[in-house]
Short mmCIF file of C-alpha atoms and ligand atoms in Angstrom, two decimals:
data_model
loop_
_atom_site.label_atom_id
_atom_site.label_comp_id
_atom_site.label_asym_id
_atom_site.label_seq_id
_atom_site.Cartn_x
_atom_site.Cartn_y
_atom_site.Cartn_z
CA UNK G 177 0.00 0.00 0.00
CA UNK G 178 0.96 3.94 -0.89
CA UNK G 179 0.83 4.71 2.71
CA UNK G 180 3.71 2.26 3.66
CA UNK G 181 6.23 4.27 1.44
CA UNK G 182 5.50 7.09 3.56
CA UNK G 183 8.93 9.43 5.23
CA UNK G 184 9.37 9.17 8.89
CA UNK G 185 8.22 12.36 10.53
CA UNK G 186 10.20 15.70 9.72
CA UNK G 187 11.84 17.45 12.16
CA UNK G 188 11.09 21.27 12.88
CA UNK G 189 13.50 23.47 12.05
CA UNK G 190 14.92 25.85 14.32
CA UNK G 191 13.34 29.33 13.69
CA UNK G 192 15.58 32.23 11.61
CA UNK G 193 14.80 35.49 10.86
CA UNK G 194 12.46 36.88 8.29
CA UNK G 195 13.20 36.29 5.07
CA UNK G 196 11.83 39.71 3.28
CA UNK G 197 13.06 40.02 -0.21
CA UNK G 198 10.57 42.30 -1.73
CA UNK G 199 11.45 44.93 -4.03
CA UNK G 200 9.68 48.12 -2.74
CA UNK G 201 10.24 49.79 -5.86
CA UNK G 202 9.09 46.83 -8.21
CA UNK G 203 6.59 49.29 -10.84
CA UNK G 204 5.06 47.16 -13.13
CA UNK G 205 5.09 48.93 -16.09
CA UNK G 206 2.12 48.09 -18.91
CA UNK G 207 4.36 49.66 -21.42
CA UNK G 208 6.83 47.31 -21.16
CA UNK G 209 4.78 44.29 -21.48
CA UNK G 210 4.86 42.74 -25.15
CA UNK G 211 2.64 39.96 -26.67
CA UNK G 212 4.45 37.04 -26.10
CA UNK G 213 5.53 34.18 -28.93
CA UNK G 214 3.60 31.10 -29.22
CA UNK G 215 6.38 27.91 -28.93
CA UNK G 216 6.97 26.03 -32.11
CA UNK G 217 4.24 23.30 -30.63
CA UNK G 218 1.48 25.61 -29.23
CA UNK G 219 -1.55 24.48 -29.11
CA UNK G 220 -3.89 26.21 -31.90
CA UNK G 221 -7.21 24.26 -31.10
CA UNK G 222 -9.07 24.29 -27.81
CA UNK G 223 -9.00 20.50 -28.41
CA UNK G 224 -5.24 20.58 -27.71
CA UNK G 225 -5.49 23.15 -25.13
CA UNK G 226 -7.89 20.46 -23.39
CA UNK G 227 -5.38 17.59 -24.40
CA UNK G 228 -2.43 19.75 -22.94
CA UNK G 229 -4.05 20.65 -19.54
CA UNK G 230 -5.03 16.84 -18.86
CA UNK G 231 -1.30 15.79 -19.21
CA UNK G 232 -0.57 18.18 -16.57
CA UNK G 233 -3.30 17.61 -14.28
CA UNK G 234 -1.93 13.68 -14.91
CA UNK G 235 1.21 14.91 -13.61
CA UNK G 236 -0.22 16.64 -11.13
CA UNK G 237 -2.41 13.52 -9.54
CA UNK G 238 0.71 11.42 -9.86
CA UNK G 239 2.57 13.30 -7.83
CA UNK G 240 -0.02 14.48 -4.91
CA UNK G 241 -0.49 10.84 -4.83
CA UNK G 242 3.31 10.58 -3.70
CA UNK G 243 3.19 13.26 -1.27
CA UNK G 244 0.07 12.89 0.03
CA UNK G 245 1.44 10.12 2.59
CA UNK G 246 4.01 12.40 4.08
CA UNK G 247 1.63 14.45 4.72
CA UNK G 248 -0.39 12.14 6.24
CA UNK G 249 2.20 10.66 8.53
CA UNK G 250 2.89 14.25 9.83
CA UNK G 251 -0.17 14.59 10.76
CA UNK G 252 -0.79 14.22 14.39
CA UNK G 253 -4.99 15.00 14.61
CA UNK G 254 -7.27 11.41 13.93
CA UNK G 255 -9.64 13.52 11.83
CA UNK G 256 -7.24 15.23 9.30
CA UNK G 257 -5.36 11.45 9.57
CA UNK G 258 -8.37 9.39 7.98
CA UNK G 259 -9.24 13.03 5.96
CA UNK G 260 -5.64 12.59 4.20
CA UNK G 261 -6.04 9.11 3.79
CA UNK G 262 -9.12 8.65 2.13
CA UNK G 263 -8.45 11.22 0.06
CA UNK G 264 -5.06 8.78 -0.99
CA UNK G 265 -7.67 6.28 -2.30
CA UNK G 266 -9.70 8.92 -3.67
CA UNK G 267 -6.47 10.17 -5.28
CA UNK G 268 -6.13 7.11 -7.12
CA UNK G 269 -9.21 6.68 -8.76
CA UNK G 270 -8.29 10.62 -10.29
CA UNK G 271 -5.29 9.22 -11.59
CA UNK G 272 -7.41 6.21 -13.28
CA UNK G 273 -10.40 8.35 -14.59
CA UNK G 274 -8.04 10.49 -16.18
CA UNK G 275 -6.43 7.63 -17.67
CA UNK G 276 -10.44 7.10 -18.94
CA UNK G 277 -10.20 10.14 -20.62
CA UNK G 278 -7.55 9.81 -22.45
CA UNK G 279 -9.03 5.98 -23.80
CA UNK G 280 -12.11 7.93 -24.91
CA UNK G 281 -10.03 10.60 -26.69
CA UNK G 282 -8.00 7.73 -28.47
CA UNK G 283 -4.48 8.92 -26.60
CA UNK G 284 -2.08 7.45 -24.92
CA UNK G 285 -1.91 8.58 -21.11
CA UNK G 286 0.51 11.40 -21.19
CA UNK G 287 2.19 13.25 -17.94
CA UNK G 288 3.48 17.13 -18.64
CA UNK G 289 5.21 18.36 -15.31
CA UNK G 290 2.93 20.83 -13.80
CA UNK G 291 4.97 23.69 -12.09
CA UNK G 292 1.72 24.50 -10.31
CA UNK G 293 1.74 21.33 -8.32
CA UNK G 294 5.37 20.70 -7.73
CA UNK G 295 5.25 24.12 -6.32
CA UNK G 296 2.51 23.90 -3.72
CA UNK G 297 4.04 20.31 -3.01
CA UNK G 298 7.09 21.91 -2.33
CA UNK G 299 5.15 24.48 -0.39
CA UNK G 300 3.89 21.57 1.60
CA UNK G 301 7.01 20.29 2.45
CA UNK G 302 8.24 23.51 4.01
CA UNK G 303 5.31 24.35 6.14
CA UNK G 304 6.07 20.68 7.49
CA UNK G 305 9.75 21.80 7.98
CA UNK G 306 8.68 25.05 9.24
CA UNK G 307 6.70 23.97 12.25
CA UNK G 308 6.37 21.38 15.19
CA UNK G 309 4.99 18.33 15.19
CA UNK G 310 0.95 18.91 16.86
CA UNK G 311 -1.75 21.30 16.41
CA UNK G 312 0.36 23.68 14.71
CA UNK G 313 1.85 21.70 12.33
CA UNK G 314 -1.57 19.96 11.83
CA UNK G 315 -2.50 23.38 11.02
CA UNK G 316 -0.09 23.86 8.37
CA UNK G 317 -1.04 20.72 6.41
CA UNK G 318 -4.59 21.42 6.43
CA UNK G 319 -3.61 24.52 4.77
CA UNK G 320 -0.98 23.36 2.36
CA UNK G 321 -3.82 20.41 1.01
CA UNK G 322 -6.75 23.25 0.97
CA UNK G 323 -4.40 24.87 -1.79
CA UNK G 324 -4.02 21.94 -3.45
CA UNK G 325 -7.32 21.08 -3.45
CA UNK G 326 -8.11 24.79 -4.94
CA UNK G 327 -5.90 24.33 -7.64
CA UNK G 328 -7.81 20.34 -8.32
CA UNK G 329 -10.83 22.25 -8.38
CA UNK G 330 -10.13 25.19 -10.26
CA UNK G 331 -8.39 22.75 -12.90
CA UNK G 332 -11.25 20.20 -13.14
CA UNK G 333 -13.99 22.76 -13.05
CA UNK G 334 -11.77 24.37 -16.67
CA UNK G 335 -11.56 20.97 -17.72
CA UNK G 336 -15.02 20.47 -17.75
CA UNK G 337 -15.76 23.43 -19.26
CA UNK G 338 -13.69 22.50 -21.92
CA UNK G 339 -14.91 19.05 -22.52
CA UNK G 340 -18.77 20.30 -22.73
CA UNK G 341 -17.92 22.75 -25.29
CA UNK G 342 -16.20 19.94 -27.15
CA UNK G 343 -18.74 17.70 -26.39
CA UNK G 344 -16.52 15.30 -24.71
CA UNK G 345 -19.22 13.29 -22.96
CA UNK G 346 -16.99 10.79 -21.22
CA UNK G 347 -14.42 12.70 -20.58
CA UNK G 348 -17.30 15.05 -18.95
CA UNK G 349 -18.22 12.85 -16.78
CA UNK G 350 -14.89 11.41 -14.93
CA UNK G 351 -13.56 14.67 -15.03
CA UNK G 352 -17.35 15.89 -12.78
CA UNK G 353 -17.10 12.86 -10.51
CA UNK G 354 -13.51 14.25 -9.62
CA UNK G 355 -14.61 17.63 -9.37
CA UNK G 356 -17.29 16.52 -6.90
CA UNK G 357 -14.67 14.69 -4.86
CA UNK G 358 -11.87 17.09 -4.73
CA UNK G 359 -14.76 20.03 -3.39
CA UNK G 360 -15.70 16.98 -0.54
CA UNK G 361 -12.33 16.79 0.42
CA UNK G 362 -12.08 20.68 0.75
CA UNK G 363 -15.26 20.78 2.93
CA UNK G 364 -14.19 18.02 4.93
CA UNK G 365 -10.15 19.86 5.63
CA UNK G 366 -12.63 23.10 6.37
CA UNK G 367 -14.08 21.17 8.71
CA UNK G 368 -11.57 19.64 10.42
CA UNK G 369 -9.85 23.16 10.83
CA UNK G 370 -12.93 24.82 12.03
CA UNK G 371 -13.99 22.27 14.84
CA UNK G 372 -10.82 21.17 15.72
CA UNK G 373 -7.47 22.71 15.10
CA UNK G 374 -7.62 26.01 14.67
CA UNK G 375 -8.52 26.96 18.39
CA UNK G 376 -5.96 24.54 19.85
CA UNK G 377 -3.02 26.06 17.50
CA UNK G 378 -3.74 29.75 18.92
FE1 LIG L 172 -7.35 14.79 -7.32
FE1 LIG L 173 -7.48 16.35 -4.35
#
């Protein structure tokens, strides 16, 4: 099982200053901007687009699922524990309806490295770092997945959009069932943070 493969528990780290690097006089000038050059491969249907963004959302599922039991194992509160882990199984059946999709677009299942995901995974792995094993650190995770879950949802929910207009019907429909799922599992981490965590990390 996925959850066996799991990291022993981070260590904190000690605390360090503030890192502040922001420019104060950073204009952004409209001017400036240009209209930037489509690569060599661009997509130049929305049928590509929609081909494109489920190769990185692939990517993206593939890799949650090998984070997700870090995060789990970090996690010290029952609640959030079973939340994480269901969400594991859940995580794999993403991974398998995308594969779906692809079969009923007659493609081969295709991962793109999404920067999106490896940087709220990354993210993830510093709040974890960043904070002591408990309520505060439970804290942290619930916050790290809620982003990831926004980003699942705000994918799906264009993916969907996509396939209606292209009248994807299959596709449509795995890619809804997901969408359902991944706004569960953002209710549920709401939940958990409301009723239990948030008052006993103060
Ligand atoms: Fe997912
Ligand atoms: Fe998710």
């Amino acid at each position: 099982m996925e959850t066996k493969t799991a990291t022993k528990k981070t260590p904190a780290k000690k605390p360090t200053s503030a890192k502040t690097n922001v420019k104060s006089n950073a204009k952004t000038s409209t001017k400036a901007a240009t209209k930037t050059p489509a690569k060599k491969n661009a997509a130049k249907e929305l049928k590509d687009l929609f081909e494109d963004s489920l190769k990185d959302i692939y990517w993206a599922e593939k890799a949650l699922l090998k984070a997700l039991p870090t995060m789990m194992k970090n996690a010290t509160h029952e609640k959030l524990k079973t939340a994480i882990e269901n969400h594991i199984t859940e995580t794999e059946g993403h991974v398998e309806r995308l594969e779906e999709c692809f079969k009923a677009l007659g493609k081969k299942a295709q991962a793109k490295k999404c920067d999106a995901m490896q940087g709220l995974l990354d993210e993830g792995k510093s709040i974890i770092e960043e904070t002591e094993p408990g309520a505060v650190r439970d804290a942290g995770i619930i916050a790290a997945a809620q982003k990831v879950e926004h980003y699942e949802i705000a994918t799906y929910g264009t993916l969907a959009a996509f396939a209606k207009v292209l009248e994807e019907k299959d596709c449509l429909q795995h890619l809804l069932s997901t969408l359902e799922e991944e706004k569960k599992c953002d209710e549920l981490l709401t939940k958990v943070a409301d009723t239990n965590l948030n008052s006993k990390a103060l």
